[in-house]
PDB file of C-alpha atoms and ligand atoms in Angstrom:
ATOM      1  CA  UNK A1383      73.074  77.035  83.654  1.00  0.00           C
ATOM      2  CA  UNK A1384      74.606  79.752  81.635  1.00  0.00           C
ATOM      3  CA  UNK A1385      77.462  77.993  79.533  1.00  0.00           C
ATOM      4  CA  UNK A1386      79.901  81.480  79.362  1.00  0.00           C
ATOM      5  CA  UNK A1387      79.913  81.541  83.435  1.00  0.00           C
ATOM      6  CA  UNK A1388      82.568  79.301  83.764  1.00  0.00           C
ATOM      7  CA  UNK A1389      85.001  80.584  81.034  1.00  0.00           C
ATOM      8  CA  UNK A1390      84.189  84.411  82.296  1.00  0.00           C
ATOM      9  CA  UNK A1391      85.013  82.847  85.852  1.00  0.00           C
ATOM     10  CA  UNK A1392      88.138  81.182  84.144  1.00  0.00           C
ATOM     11  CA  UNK A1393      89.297  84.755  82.618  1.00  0.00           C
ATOM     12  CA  UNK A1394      88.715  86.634  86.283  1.00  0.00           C
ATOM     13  CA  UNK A1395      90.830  84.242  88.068  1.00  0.00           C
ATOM     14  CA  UNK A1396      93.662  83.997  85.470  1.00  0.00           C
ATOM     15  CA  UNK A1397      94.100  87.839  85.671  1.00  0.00           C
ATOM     16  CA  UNK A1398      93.736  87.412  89.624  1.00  0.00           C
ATOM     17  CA  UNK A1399      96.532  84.288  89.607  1.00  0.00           C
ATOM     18  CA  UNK A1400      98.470  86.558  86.646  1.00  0.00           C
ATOM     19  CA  UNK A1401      98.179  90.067  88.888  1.00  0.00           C
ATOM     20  CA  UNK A1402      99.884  88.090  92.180  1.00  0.00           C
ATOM     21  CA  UNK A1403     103.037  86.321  89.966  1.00  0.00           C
ATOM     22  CA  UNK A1404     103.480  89.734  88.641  1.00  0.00           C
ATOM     23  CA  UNK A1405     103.544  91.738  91.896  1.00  0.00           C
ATOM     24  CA  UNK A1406     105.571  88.326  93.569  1.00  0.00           C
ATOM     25  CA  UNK A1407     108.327  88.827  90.264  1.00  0.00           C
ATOM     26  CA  UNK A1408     108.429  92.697  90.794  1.00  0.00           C
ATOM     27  CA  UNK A1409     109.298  91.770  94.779  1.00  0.00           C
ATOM     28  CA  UNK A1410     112.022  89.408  93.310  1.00  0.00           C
ATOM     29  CA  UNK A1411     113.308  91.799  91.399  1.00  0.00           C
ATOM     30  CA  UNK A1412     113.562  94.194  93.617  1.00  0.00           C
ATOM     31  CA  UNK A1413     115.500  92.251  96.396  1.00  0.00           C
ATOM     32  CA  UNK A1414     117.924  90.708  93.994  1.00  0.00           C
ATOM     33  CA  UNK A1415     118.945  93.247  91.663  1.00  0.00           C
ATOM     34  CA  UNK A1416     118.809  97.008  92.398  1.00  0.00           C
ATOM     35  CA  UNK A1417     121.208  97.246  90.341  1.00  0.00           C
ATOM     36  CA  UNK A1418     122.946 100.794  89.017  1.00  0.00           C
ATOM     37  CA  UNK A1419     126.450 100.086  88.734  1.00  0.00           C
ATOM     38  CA  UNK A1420     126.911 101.523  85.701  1.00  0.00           C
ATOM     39  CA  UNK A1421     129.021 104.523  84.995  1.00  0.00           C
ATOM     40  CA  UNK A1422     127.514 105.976  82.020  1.00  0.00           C
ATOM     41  CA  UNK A1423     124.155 105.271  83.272  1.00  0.00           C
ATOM     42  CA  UNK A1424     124.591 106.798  86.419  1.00  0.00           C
ATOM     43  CA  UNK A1425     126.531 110.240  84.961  1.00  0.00           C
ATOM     44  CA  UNK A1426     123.824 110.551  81.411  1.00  0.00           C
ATOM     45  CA  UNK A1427     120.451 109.643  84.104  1.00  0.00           C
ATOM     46  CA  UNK A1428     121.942 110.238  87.551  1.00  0.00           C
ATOM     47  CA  UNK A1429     122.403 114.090  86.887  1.00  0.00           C
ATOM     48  CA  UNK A1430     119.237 115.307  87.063  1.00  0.00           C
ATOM     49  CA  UNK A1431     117.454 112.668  89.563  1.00  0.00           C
ATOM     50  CA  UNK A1432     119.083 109.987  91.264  1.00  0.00           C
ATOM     51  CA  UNK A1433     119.710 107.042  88.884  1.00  0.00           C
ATOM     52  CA  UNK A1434     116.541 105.266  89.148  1.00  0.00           C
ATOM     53  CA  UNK A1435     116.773 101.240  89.689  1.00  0.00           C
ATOM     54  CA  UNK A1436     116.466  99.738  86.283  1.00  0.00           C
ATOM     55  CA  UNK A1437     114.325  96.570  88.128  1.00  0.00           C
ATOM     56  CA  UNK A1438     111.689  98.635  88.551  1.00  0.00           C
ATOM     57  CA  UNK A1439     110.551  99.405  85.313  1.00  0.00           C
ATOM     58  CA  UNK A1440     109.717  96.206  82.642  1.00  0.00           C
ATOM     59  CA  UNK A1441     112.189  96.549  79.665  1.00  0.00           C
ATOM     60  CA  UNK A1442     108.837  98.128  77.234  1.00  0.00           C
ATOM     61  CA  UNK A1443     109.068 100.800  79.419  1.00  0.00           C
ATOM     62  CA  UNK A1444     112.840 101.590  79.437  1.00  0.00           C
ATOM     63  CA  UNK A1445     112.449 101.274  75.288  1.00  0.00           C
ATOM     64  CA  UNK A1446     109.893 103.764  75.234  1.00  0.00           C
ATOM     65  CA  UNK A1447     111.494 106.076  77.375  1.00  0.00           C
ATOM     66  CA  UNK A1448     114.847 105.953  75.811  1.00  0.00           C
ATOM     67  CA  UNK A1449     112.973 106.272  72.569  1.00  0.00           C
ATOM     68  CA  UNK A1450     111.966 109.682  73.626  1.00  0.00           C
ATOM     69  CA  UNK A1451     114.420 111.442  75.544  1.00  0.00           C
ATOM     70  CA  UNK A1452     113.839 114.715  73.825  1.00  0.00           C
ATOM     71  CA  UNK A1453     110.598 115.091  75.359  1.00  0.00           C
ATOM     72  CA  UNK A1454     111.739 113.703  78.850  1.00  0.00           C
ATOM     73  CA  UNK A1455     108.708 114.637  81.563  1.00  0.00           C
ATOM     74  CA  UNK A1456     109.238 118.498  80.321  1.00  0.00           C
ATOM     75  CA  UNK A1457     113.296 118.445  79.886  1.00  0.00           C
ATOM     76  CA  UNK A1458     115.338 117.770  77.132  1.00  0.00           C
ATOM     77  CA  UNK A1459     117.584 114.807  77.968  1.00  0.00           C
ATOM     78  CA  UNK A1460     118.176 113.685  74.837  1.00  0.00           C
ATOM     79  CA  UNK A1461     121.948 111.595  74.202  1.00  0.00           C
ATOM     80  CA  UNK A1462     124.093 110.923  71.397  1.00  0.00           C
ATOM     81  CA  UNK A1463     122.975 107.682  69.360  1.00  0.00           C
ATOM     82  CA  UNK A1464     126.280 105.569  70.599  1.00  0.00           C
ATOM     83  CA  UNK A1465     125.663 106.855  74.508  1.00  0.00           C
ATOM     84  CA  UNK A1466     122.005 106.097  74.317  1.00  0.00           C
ATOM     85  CA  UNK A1467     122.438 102.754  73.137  1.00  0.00           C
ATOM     86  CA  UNK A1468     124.504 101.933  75.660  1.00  0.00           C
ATOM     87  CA  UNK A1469     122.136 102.602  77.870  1.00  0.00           C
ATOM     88  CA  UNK A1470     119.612 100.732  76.746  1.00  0.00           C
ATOM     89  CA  UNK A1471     121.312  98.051  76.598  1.00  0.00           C
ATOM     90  CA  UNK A1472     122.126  98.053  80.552  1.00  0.00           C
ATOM     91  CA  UNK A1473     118.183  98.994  81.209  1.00  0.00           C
ATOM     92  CA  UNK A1474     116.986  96.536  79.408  1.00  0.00           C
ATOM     93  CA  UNK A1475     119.308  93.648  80.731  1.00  0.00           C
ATOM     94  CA  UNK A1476     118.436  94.757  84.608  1.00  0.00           C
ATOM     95  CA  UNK A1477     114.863  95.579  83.842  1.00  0.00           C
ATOM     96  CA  UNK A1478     111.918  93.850  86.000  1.00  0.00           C
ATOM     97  CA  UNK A1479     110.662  90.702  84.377  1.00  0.00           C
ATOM     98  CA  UNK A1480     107.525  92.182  84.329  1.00  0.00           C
ATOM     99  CA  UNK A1481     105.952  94.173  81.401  1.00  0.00           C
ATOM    100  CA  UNK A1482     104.430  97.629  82.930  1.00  0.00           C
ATOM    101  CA  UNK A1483     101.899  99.061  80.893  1.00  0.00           C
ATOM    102  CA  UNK A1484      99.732 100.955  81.802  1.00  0.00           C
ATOM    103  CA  UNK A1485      95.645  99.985  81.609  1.00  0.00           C
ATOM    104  CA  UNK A1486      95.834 101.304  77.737  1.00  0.00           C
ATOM    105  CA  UNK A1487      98.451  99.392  77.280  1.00  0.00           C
ATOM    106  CA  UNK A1488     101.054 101.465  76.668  1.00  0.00           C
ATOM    107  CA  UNK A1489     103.977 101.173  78.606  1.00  0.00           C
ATOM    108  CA  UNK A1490     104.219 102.887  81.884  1.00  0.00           C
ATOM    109  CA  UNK A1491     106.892 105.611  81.817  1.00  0.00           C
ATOM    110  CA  UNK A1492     106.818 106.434  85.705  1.00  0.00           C
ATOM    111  CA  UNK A1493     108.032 103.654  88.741  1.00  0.00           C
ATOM    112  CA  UNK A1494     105.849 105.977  90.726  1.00  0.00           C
ATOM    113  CA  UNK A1495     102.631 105.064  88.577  1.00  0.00           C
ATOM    114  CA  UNK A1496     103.028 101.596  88.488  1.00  0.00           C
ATOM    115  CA  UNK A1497     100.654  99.247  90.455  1.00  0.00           C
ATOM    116  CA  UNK A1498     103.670  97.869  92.755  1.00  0.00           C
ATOM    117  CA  UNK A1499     104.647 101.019  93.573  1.00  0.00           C
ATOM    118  CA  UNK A1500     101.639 102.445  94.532  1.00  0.00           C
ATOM    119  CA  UNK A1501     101.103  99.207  96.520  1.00  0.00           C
ATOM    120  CA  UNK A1502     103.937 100.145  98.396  1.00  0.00           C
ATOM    121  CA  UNK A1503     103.794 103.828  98.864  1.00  0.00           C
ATOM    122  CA  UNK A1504     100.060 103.830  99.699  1.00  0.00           C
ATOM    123  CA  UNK A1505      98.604 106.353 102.444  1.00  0.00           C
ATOM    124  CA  UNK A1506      99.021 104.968 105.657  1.00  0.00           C
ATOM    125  CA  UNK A1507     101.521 102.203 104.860  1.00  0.00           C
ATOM    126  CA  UNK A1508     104.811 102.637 107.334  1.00  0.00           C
ATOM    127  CA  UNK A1509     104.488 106.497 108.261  1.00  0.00           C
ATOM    128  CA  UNK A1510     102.930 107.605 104.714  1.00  0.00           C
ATOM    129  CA  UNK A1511     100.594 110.134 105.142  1.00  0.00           C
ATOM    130  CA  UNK A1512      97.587 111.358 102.786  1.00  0.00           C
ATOM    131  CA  UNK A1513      99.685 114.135 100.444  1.00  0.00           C
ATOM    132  CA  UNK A1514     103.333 113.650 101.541  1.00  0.00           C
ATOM    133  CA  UNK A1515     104.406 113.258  97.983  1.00  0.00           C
ATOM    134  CA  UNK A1516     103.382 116.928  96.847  1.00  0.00           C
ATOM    135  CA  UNK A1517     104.454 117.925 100.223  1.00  0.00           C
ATOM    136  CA  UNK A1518     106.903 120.933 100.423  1.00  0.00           C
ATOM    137  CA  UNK A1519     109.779 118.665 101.667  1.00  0.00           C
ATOM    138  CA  UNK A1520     109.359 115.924  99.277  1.00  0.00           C
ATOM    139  CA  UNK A1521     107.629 117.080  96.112  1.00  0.00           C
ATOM    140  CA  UNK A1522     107.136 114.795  93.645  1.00  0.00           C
ATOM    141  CA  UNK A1523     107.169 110.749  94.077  1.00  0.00           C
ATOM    142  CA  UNK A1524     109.964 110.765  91.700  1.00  0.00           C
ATOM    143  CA  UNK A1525     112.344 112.388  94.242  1.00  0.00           C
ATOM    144  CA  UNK A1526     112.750 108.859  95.925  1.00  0.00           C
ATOM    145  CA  UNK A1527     115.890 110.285  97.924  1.00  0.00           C
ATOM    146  CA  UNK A1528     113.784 112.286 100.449  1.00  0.00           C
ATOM    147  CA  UNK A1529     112.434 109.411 101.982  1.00  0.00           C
ATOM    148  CA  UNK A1530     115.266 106.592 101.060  1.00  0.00           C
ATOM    149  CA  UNK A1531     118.641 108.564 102.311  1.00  0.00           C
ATOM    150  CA  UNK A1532     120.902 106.473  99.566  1.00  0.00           C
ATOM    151  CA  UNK A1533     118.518 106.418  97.090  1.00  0.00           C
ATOM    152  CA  UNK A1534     121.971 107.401  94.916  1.00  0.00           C
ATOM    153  CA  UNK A1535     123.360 104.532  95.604  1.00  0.00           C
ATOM    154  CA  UNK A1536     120.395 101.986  94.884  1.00  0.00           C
ATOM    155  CA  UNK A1537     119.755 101.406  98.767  1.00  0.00           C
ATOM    156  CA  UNK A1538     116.078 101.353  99.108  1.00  0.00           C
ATOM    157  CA  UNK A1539     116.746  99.046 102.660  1.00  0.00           C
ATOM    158  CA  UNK A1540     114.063  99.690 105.353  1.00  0.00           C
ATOM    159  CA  UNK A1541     116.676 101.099 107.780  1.00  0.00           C
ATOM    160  CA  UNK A1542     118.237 104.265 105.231  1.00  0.00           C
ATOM    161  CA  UNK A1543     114.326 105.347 105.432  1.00  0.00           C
ATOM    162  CA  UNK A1544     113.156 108.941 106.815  1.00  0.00           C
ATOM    163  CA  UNK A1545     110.108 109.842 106.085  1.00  0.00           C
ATOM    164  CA  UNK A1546     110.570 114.126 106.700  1.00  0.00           C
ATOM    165  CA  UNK A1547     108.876 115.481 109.442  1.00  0.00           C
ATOM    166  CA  UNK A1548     107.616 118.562 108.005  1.00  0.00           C
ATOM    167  CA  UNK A1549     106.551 116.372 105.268  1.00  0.00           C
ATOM    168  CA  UNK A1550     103.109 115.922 106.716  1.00  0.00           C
ATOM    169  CA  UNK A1551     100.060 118.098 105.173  1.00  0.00           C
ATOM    170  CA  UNK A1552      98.175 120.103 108.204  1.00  0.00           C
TER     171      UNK A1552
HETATM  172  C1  HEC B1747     117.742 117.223  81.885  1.00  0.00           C
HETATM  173  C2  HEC B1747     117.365 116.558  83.131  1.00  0.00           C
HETATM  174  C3  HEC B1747     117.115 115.049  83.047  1.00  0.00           C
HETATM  175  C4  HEC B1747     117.959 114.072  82.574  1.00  0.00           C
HETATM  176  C5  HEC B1747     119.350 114.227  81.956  1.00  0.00           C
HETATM  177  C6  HEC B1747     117.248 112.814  82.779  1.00  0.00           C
HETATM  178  N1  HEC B1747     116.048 113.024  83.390  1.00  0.00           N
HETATM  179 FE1  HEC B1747     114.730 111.581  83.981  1.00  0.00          FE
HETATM  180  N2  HEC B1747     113.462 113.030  84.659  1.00  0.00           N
HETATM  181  C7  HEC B1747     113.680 114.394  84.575  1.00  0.00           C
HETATM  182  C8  HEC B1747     112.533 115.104  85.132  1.00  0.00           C
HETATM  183  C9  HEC B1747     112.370 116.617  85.236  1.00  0.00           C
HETATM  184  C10 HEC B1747     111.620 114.112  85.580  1.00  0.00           C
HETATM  185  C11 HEC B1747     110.285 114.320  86.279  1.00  0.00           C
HETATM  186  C12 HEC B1747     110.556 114.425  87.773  1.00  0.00           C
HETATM  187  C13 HEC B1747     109.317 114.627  88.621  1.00  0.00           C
HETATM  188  O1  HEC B1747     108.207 114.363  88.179  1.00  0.00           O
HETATM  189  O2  HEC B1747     109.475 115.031  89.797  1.00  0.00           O
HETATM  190  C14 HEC B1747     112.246 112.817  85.254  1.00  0.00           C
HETATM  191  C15 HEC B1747     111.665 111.600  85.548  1.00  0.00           C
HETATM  192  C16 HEC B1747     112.220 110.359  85.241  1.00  0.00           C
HETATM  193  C17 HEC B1747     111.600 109.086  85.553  1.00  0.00           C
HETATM  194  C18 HEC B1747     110.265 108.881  86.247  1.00  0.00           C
HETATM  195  C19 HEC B1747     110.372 108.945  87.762  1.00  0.00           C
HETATM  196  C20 HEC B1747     109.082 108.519  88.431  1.00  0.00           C
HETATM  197  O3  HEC B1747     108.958 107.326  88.726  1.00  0.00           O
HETATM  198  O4  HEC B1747     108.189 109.360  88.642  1.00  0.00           O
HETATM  199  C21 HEC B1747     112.442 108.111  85.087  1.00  0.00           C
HETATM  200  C22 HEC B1747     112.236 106.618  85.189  1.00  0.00           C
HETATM  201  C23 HEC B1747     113.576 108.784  84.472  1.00  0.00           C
HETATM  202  N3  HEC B1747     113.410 110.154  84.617  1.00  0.00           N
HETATM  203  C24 HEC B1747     114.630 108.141  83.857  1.00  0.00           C
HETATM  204  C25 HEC B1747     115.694 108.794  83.240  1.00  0.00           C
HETATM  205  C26 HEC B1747     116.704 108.126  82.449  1.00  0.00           C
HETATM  206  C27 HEC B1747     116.748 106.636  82.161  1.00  0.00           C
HETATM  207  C28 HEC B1747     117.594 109.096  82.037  1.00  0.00           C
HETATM  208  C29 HEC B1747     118.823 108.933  81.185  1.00  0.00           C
HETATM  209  C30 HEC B1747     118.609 108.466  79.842  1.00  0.00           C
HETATM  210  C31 HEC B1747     117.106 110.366  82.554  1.00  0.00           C
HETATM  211  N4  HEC B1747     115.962 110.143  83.266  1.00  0.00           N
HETATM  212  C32 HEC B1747     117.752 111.586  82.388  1.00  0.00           C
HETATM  213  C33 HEC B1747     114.812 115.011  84.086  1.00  0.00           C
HETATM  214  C34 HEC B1747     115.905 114.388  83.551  1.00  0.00           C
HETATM  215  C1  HEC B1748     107.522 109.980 101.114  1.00  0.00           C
HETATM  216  C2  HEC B1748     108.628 109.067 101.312  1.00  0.00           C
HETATM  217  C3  HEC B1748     109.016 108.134 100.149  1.00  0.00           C
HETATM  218  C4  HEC B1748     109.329 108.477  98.853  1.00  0.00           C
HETATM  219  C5  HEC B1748     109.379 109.860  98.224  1.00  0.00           C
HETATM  220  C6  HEC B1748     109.636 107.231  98.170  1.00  0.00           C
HETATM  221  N1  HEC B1748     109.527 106.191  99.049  1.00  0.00           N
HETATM  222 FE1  HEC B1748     109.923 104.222  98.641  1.00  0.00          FE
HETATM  223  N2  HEC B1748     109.252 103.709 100.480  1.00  0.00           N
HETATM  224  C7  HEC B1748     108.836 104.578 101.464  1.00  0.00           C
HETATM  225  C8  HEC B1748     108.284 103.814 102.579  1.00  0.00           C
HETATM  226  C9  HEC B1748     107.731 104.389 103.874  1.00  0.00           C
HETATM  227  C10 HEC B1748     108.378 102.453 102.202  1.00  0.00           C
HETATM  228  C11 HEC B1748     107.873 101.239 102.963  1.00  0.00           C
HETATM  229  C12 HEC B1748     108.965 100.530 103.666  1.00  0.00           C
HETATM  230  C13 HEC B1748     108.444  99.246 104.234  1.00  0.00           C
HETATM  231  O1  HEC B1748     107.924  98.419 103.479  1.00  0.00           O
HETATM  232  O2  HEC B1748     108.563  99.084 105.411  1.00  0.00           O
HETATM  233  C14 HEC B1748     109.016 102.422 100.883  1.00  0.00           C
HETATM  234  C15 HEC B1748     109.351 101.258 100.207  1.00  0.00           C
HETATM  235  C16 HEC B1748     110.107 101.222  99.040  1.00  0.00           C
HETATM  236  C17 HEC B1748     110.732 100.031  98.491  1.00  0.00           C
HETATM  237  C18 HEC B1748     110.686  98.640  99.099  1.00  0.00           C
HETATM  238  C19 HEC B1748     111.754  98.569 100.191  1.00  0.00           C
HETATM  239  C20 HEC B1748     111.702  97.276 100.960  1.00  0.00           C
HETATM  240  O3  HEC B1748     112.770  96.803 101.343  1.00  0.00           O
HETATM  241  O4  HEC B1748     110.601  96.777 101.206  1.00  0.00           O
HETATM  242  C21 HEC B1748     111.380 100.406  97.346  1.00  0.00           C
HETATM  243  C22 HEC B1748     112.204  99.538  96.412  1.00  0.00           C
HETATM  244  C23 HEC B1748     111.126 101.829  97.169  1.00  0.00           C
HETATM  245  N3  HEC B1748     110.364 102.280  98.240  1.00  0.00           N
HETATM  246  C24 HEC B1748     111.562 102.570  96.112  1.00  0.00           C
HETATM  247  C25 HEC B1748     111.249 103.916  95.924  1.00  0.00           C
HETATM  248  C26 HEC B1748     111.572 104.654  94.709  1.00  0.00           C
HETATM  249  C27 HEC B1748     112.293 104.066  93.506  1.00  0.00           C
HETATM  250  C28 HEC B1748     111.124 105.926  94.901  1.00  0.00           C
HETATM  251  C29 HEC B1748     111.154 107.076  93.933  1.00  0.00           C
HETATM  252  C30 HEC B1748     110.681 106.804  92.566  1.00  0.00           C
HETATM  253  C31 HEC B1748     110.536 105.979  96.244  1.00  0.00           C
HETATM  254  N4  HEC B1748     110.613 104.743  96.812  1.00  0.00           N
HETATM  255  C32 HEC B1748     109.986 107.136  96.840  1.00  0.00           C
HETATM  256  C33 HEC B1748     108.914 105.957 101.403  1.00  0.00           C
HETATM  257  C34 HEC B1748     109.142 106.690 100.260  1.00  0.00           C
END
């Protein structure tokens, strides 16, 4: 018998067992707090996109990304020190349980990269189709409000969802 079997086996079904409690927390998160009451967050990161739910990014993430606002996905959206840590401060206390970094281990920047998003935005999963997101009417995956209709107001419910029609790839 090969002695390392069982403790590989071991390792494989930890991350298995680890990689459902993670996705199970991110669902948990996401039903009980969608939370963006915040008026500084929403006016500082609401004015460019809609102000994205701070469960659905782990509180690494929201560090790194406040740590770097001056190179913000191609824009400049850097804050004053005060306004910035104020910020924080509300990410990180409504951020999902979950750490998301990425498979180097750095953390995630992007809800639409992360595993439990792509989980639930995957082609063919309630009316998405292969290349909606770079569609013409939609875009990018970051421009959650074609899709979710109060996406500005941190409704993601089932029933404020149209998927556009045009929004399909011939
Ligand atoms: C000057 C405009 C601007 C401001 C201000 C701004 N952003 Fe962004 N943000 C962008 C752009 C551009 C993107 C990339 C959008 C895309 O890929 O379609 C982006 C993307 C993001 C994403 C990734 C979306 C995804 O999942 O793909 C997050 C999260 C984010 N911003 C958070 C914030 C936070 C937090 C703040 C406030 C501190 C903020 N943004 C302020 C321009 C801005
Ligand atoms: C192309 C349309 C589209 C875009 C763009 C989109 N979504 Fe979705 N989203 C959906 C669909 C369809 C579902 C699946 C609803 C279901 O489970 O029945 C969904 C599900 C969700 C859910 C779970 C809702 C629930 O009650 O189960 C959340 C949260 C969510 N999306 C957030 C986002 C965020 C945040 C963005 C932007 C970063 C985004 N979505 C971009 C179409 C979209």
């Amino acid at each position: 018998m090969n002695a390392r079997f069982p403790a590989r086996a071991l390792r494989t079904l930890a991350l298995v067992v680890a990689t459902g409690a993670a996705a199970a927390a991110m669902a948990d998160d996401e039903n009980k707090q969608m939370n963006i009451d915040h008026p500084v967050y929403r006016s500082e990161c609401g004015s460019c996109h809609i102000a994205f739910p701070p469960a659905l990014l782990g509180a690494n993430s929201w560090r790194a990304m406040m740590a770097g606002l001056d190179k913000h996905f191609g824009s400049d959206a850097s804050l004053d020190a005060g306004t910035a840590a104020v910020i924080t401060k509300f990410l990180v206390a409504n951020a999902g349980r979950r750490d998301t970094s990425g498979t180097d281990g750095s953390p995630q920047l992007r809800i639409s990269d992360t595993p439990w998003f792509r989980k639930e935005h995957r082609d063919g999963h309630d009316g998405i189709t292969q290349g909606i997101f770079r569609s013409e009417a939609v875009k990018s995956a970051a421009n959650c409000a074609a899709c979710h209709r109060d996406a500005g107001q941190g409704d993601y419910s089932e029933r404020n969802i149209r998927i556009p029609k045009n929004g399909a790839r011939s």
